[in-house]
């Protein structure tokens, strides 16, 4: 293999300097989050307002110009729209279009921060000015998300200015694919899509088939409900992903690549298309990249809504234009993948970690994390927690730090009950796991998995059995139907769970559930079936008493399951005003004026309309 | 041109789409997506047509693909496509009451996803990736955050009022 150093026809450092100069010309940079979350909260209108006011140059005292920069997701979706002015070292939260004028007049013109738009620490009640001092960010280490929220994703110069494509230039110059693979192996990077397979080893397997046509495929089919880190990278820093793919292509000897993106992410698709075009124009993608002789083309394939396509062989089938059904392995994609050619499939977050590893070194990367799980991991922190959003922490961070420090604890002062991790393939973690260092192996031991990194926090008001039913409904719906144990097993497991939440379960159902779970796990071809029973198994392990309460006592401890709710009128409090009876949509409430009313439990549909209608708080749900 | 009684489709449009994407099996999903954008659903005739037009495919294969993916609909969707996210985060924060409100309001049930006037179609989707804003509803691509039954009612009322004015 030729390994002599190549002279590239561009100097990436010079390009970076040029880009930095360009950005300096923007004057005062006002970063407005333009991720899906903040757009929904009105960030486009906020930007519009800044631009409108920024055109009036006279207001800008020190800066001769102000530029409003739309950025990718900052992760702190809860507090959107986020506005950051780096020169003033300040972060504004929950900004509405009407607030913009005050920010411009008071802060940009007079240098006085607008206190009411600052983040308030829920514990101390103090205003927080700086981004890094907000607890949500303070405990994070952002690698793959590093530039998300700091650069304009639709402008390649902004990416270059922060070191974009430097790692690609480095590997092309050194011209040693083997060394690239070694570096990735040394870094200890493991697949971030769920499985946790060592990335370097996967690269090596695929590279062993070097010579003919081979492909790189990026799995952007982020189907796990409750996970959106890949979306954020694709929307916020698409060039990092493209660079990671090009490096992978160079290492394994591929000249063509596909990014498979779910159709539910239209903004990601749009930004990736722009990024690919810009990179091609710069000569960072396409033919003879940077004069090195290396060719690499990236195409985008839109998914069409099938969870199973996150499985690599199903994804390949889908790119080929077929029903997205998994194929038996072996042959592994590394030997026979897309269009029958050797194919390297990596997830978005995995590839987004590659440029930093090459640029800064494997040693730096592996300084984060635990013995067997290196680097940082993004988690989508959602559910009943104060600060929801996207976070990135070193592997091995405990659940307590994530939920209570970064997440700011449970909302409305409720009690922590459990965390569902890893989506429909994952499991539940409980209070006893709060101090468990989260990495691939520890989570597997606890009966859960890192998965894609969705973390849904649940409080005392969440019914665990209902959650298990929810996930089983999801996997049953998404089972492609190829393997009988998965197709029929999930259906029957769902039936039993539905029976239990309706209050018609029997104790022997629990044994049947466990039996079926085993059959589905053992008898399925792909990860979907192999992991589908996990939520049921882990909740049965940690919350068996809740299942038993539904079955034996016909009671839902969290008061969620409709069929098990009982709504009652307290006769002592009822004044007989008849308001409840008039509000009941099914005429289930009987009684005469000025006499206590009664609910006919057979007719009652438990909608709760009477509870909100009662002026005397005499009606409650048990 | 077909002379069916129920909705004659414009085959020229389908042809243009096939040509713009490239008449290859690997482009099938993209072709179907564009056809659905054009007609708001996948007309049976279009499926058969694509299956005969592309050499590597048969109408049965195209039908197989069209029914496999959740995005494709074989019946016309409403003018307003309402997607209720029922991902985990939305689910635990109360997406189901919002969905139930919509199905009741438009008198929908299993197998019937479009309102009688053809104005609204309602479906659940699993995770739109806006979990920080749960529960989320998307109407024709616009994301509405932190939905409640009261909030969705106002949104639907507004859309209907605009429709009546226009």
CSV table of C-alpha atoms in Angstrom, one decimal, chain A residues 191-400:
chain,number,residue,atom,x,y,z
A,191,UNK,CA,-21.0,2.5,17.6
A,192,UNK,CA,-23.3,5.1,18.9
A,193,UNK,CA,-26.4,3.8,17.2
A,194,UNK,CA,-27.2,1.2,19.8
A,195,UNK,CA,-25.2,-1.9,19.5
A,196,UNK,CA,-21.9,-0.5,20.7
A,197,UNK,CA,-19.7,-2.5,18.3
A,198,UNK,CA,-16.1,-1.2,18.2
A,199,UNK,CA,-16.0,1.2,15.2
A,200,UNK,CA,-12.4,0.6,14.3
A,201,UNK,CA,-13.0,-3.1,14.0
A,202,UNK,CA,-15.9,-2.5,11.7
A,203,UNK,CA,-13.8,-0.3,9.6
A,204,UNK,CA,-11.0,-3.0,9.5
A,205,UNK,CA,-13.5,-5.7,8.4
A,206,UNK,CA,-14.7,-3.6,5.5
A,207,UNK,CA,-11.3,-2.4,4.6
A,208,UNK,CA,-10.2,-6.0,4.2
A,209,UNK,CA,-12.3,-6.1,1.0
A,210,UNK,CA,-10.6,-3.0,-0.4
A,211,UNK,CA,-10.0,-3.0,-4.2
A,212,UNK,CA,-13.4,-3.1,-5.8
A,213,UNK,CA,-16.4,-0.9,-5.4
A,214,UNK,CA,-17.5,-0.4,-1.8
A,215,UNK,CA,-19.8,2.0,0.0
A,216,UNK,CA,-20.0,4.0,3.2
A,217,UNK,CA,-23.6,4.3,4.5
A,218,UNK,CA,-24.6,6.7,7.2
A,219,UNK,CA,-27.5,5.5,9.3
A,220,UNK,CA,-29.6,8.6,10.0
A,221,UNK,CA,-32.8,6.7,10.5
A,222,UNK,CA,-33.1,7.8,14.0
A,223,UNK,CA,-36.3,6.0,14.7
A,224,UNK,CA,-36.2,5.5,18.5
A,225,UNK,CA,-39.0,7.5,20.0
A,226,UNK,CA,-37.4,10.0,22.4
A,227,UNK,CA,-34.1,10.4,20.6
A,228,UNK,CA,-33.0,13.3,18.5
A,229,UNK,CA,-29.2,13.7,18.7
A,230,UNK,CA,-28.6,12.6,15.2
A,231,UNK,CA,-31.2,15.1,14.0
A,232,UNK,CA,-29.4,17.8,15.9
A,233,UNK,CA,-26.0,17.0,14.3
A,234,UNK,CA,-27.4,16.8,10.8
A,235,UNK,CA,-29.3,20.1,11.3
A,236,UNK,CA,-26.7,21.9,13.3
A,237,UNK,CA,-23.3,20.7,12.0
A,238,UNK,CA,-23.8,18.8,8.8
A,239,UNK,CA,-20.2,19.3,7.6
A,240,UNK,CA,-18.9,17.4,10.6
A,241,UNK,CA,-20.9,14.4,9.5
A,242,UNK,CA,-19.8,14.8,5.8
A,243,UNK,CA,-16.2,15.1,6.9
A,244,UNK,CA,-16.5,12.0,9.1
A,245,UNK,CA,-17.9,10.0,6.2
A,246,UNK,CA,-15.2,11.1,3.8
A,247,UNK,CA,-12.5,10.1,6.3
A,248,UNK,CA,-14.3,6.7,6.7
A,249,UNK,CA,-14.4,6.4,2.9
A,250,UNK,CA,-10.8,7.1,2.6
A,251,UNK,CA,-9.9,4.6,5.3
A,252,UNK,CA,-11.9,1.7,3.8
A,253,UNK,CA,-11.4,2.6,0.1
A,254,UNK,CA,-14.9,3.6,-0.8
A,255,UNK,CA,-15.7,6.3,-3.3
A,256,UNK,CA,-19.5,6.6,-2.9
A,257,UNK,CA,-21.7,7.0,0.1
A,258,UNK,CA,-25.3,7.3,1.2
A,259,UNK,CA,-26.9,9.1,4.1
A,260,UNK,CA,-30.2,7.5,4.9
A,261,UNK,CA,-32.3,10.1,6.7
A,262,UNK,CA,-35.8,9.6,8.0
A,263,UNK,CA,-38.5,11.5,6.2
A,264,UNK,CA,-39.7,13.0,9.5
A,265,UNK,CA,-36.6,15.2,9.5
A,266,UNK,CA,-37.2,17.6,6.6
A,267,UNK,CA,-34.9,20.3,8.0
A,268,UNK,CA,-32.0,17.8,8.3
A,269,UNK,CA,-32.5,16.8,4.7
A,270,UNK,CA,-32.5,20.4,3.6
A,271,UNK,CA,-29.4,21.3,5.5
A,272,UNK,CA,-27.5,18.2,4.4
A,273,UNK,CA,-28.3,18.9,0.8
A,274,UNK,CA,-26.9,22.5,1.1
A,275,UNK,CA,-23.9,21.2,3.0
A,276,UNK,CA,-23.1,18.6,0.3
A,277,UNK,CA,-23.4,21.2,-2.5
A,278,UNK,CA,-21.1,23.7,-0.7
A,279,UNK,CA,-18.5,21.0,0.1
A,280,UNK,CA,-18.5,20.0,-3.5
A,281,UNK,CA,-18.0,23.6,-4.6
A,282,UNK,CA,-15.0,23.9,-2.3
A,283,UNK,CA,-13.5,20.7,-3.6
A,284,UNK,CA,-13.9,18.9,-0.2
A,285,UNK,CA,-16.2,16.3,-1.7
A,286,UNK,CA,-16.5,14.9,-5.3
A,287,UNK,CA,-13.6,14.2,-7.6
A,288,UNK,CA,-10.0,14.6,-6.7
A,289,UNK,CA,-10.6,16.0,-3.2
A,290,UNK,CA,-8.1,18.7,-2.3
A,291,UNK,CA,-6.0,17.5,-5.1
A,292,UNK,CA,-5.3,14.2,-3.4
A,293,UNK,CA,-6.7,12.0,-6.1
A,294,UNK,CA,-9.3,10.7,-3.7
A,295,UNK,CA,-12.9,10.7,-5.0
A,296,UNK,CA,-15.9,10.7,-2.7
A,297,UNK,CA,-19.6,11.3,-3.6
A,298,UNK,CA,-22.3,11.5,-1.0
A,299,UNK,CA,-26.0,11.0,-1.8
A,300,UNK,CA,-29.0,11.4,0.4
A,301,UNK,CA,-31.8,8.8,0.6
A,302,UNK,CA,-35.0,9.7,2.3
A,303,UNK,CA,-36.6,7.1,4.4
A,304,UNK,CA,-40.4,6.6,4.3
A,305,UNK,CA,-41.3,5.8,7.9
A,306,UNK,CA,-40.3,2.4,9.0
A,307,UNK,CA,-38.5,1.9,12.4
A,308,UNK,CA,-37.0,-1.4,11.3
A,309,UNK,CA,-34.9,0.4,8.7
A,310,UNK,CA,-32.6,1.5,11.5
A,311,UNK,CA,-31.4,-2.1,11.4
A,312,UNK,CA,-28.4,-2.1,9.0
A,313,UNK,CA,-29.5,-4.8,6.6
A,314,UNK,CA,-33.1,-3.5,6.4
A,315,UNK,CA,-31.6,-0.1,5.8
A,316,UNK,CA,-29.6,-1.5,2.9
A,317,UNK,CA,-32.8,-3.1,1.4
A,318,UNK,CA,-34.6,0.2,1.7
A,319,UNK,CA,-31.8,2.1,-0.1
A,320,UNK,CA,-32.1,-0.5,-2.9
A,321,UNK,CA,-35.8,0.4,-3.2
A,322,UNK,CA,-37.2,-2.6,-1.5
A,323,UNK,CA,-39.4,-3.3,1.6
A,324,UNK,CA,-37.1,-2.6,4.5
A,325,UNK,CA,-36.8,-6.1,5.8
A,326,UNK,CA,-33.7,-7.4,7.5
A,327,UNK,CA,-31.5,-10.1,5.9
A,328,UNK,CA,-29.8,-12.9,7.8
A,329,UNK,CA,-26.2,-12.3,8.8
A,330,UNK,CA,-23.7,-13.5,7.6
A,331,UNK,CA,-22.9,-12.3,5.1
A,332,UNK,CA,-22.2,-9.1,7.0
A,333,UNK,CA,-22.5,-5.8,5.2
A,334,UNK,CA,-18.7,-5.5,5.5
A,335,UNK,CA,-18.5,-8.3,2.9
A,336,UNK,CA,-21.8,-8.1,1.0
A,337,UNK,CA,-23.8,-5.0,1.7
A,338,UNK,CA,-25.4,-2.3,-0.5
A,339,UNK,CA,-25.9,-3.6,-4.1
A,340,UNK,CA,-23.9,-6.7,-3.0
A,341,UNK,CA,-20.8,-4.7,-2.4
A,342,UNK,CA,-18.7,-4.3,0.8
A,343,UNK,CA,-20.4,-1.6,2.9
A,344,UNK,CA,-19.5,0.2,6.0
A,345,UNK,CA,-22.5,1.3,8.0
A,346,UNK,CA,-22.1,3.8,10.9
A,347,UNK,CA,-24.6,5.9,12.7
A,348,UNK,CA,-24.5,9.7,12.5
A,349,UNK,CA,-23.1,10.3,16.0
A,350,UNK,CA,-20.4,7.7,15.5
A,351,UNK,CA,-19.2,9.4,12.3
A,352,UNK,CA,-19.5,12.8,13.8
A,353,UNK,CA,-17.0,11.8,16.4
A,354,UNK,CA,-14.4,10.8,13.8
A,355,UNK,CA,-13.1,14.3,12.8
A,356,UNK,CA,-12.3,15.2,16.4
A,357,UNK,CA,-10.5,11.9,17.0
A,358,UNK,CA,-8.3,12.4,13.9
A,359,UNK,CA,-7.7,16.0,14.6
A,360,UNK,CA,-7.0,15.9,18.3
A,361,UNK,CA,-5.9,12.3,18.6
A,362,UNK,CA,-7.1,9.0,19.9
A,363,UNK,CA,-5.5,9.6,23.2
A,364,UNK,CA,-7.5,12.7,23.9
A,365,UNK,CA,-10.7,10.9,23.0
A,366,UNK,CA,-10.0,7.9,25.1
A,367,UNK,CA,-9.3,10.1,28.1
A,368,UNK,CA,-13.0,10.5,28.5
A,369,UNK,CA,-15.2,7.6,29.6
A,370,UNK,CA,-14.8,4.3,31.3
A,371,UNK,CA,-12.6,1.3,30.9
A,372,UNK,CA,-14.6,-0.2,28.1
A,373,UNK,CA,-16.7,2.8,26.8
A,374,UNK,CA,-14.6,5.7,25.7
A,375,UNK,CA,-15.5,9.2,24.8
A,376,UNK,CA,-18.6,11.1,25.3
A,377,UNK,CA,-22.2,10.2,24.5
A,378,UNK,CA,-25.2,12.3,23.7
A,379,UNK,CA,-28.5,11.7,25.5
A,380,UNK,CA,-31.9,13.1,24.7
A,381,UNK,CA,-33.2,14.0,28.1
A,382,UNK,CA,-37.0,14.2,28.0
A,383,UNK,CA,-40.1,13.4,30.0
A,384,UNK,CA,-40.9,14.7,33.5
A,385,UNK,CA,-37.6,16.5,34.1
A,386,UNK,CA,-37.2,20.3,34.5
A,387,UNK,CA,-34.6,20.8,31.8
A,388,UNK,CA,-35.4,18.8,28.8
A,389,UNK,CA,-33.0,18.8,25.8
A,390,UNK,CA,-30.0,17.3,24.2
A,391,UNK,CA,-26.9,16.7,26.3
A,392,UNK,CA,-23.5,15.2,25.8
A,393,UNK,CA,-21.5,13.8,28.7
A,394,UNK,CA,-18.5,11.6,29.2
A,395,UNK,CA,-19.4,7.9,29.2
A,396,UNK,CA,-19.7,6.7,32.8
A,397,UNK,CA,-21.6,9.8,34.1
A,398,UNK,CA,-24.2,8.7,36.6
A,399,UNK,CA,-27.9,8.9,36.1
A,400,UNK,CA,-28.1,11.1,39.2
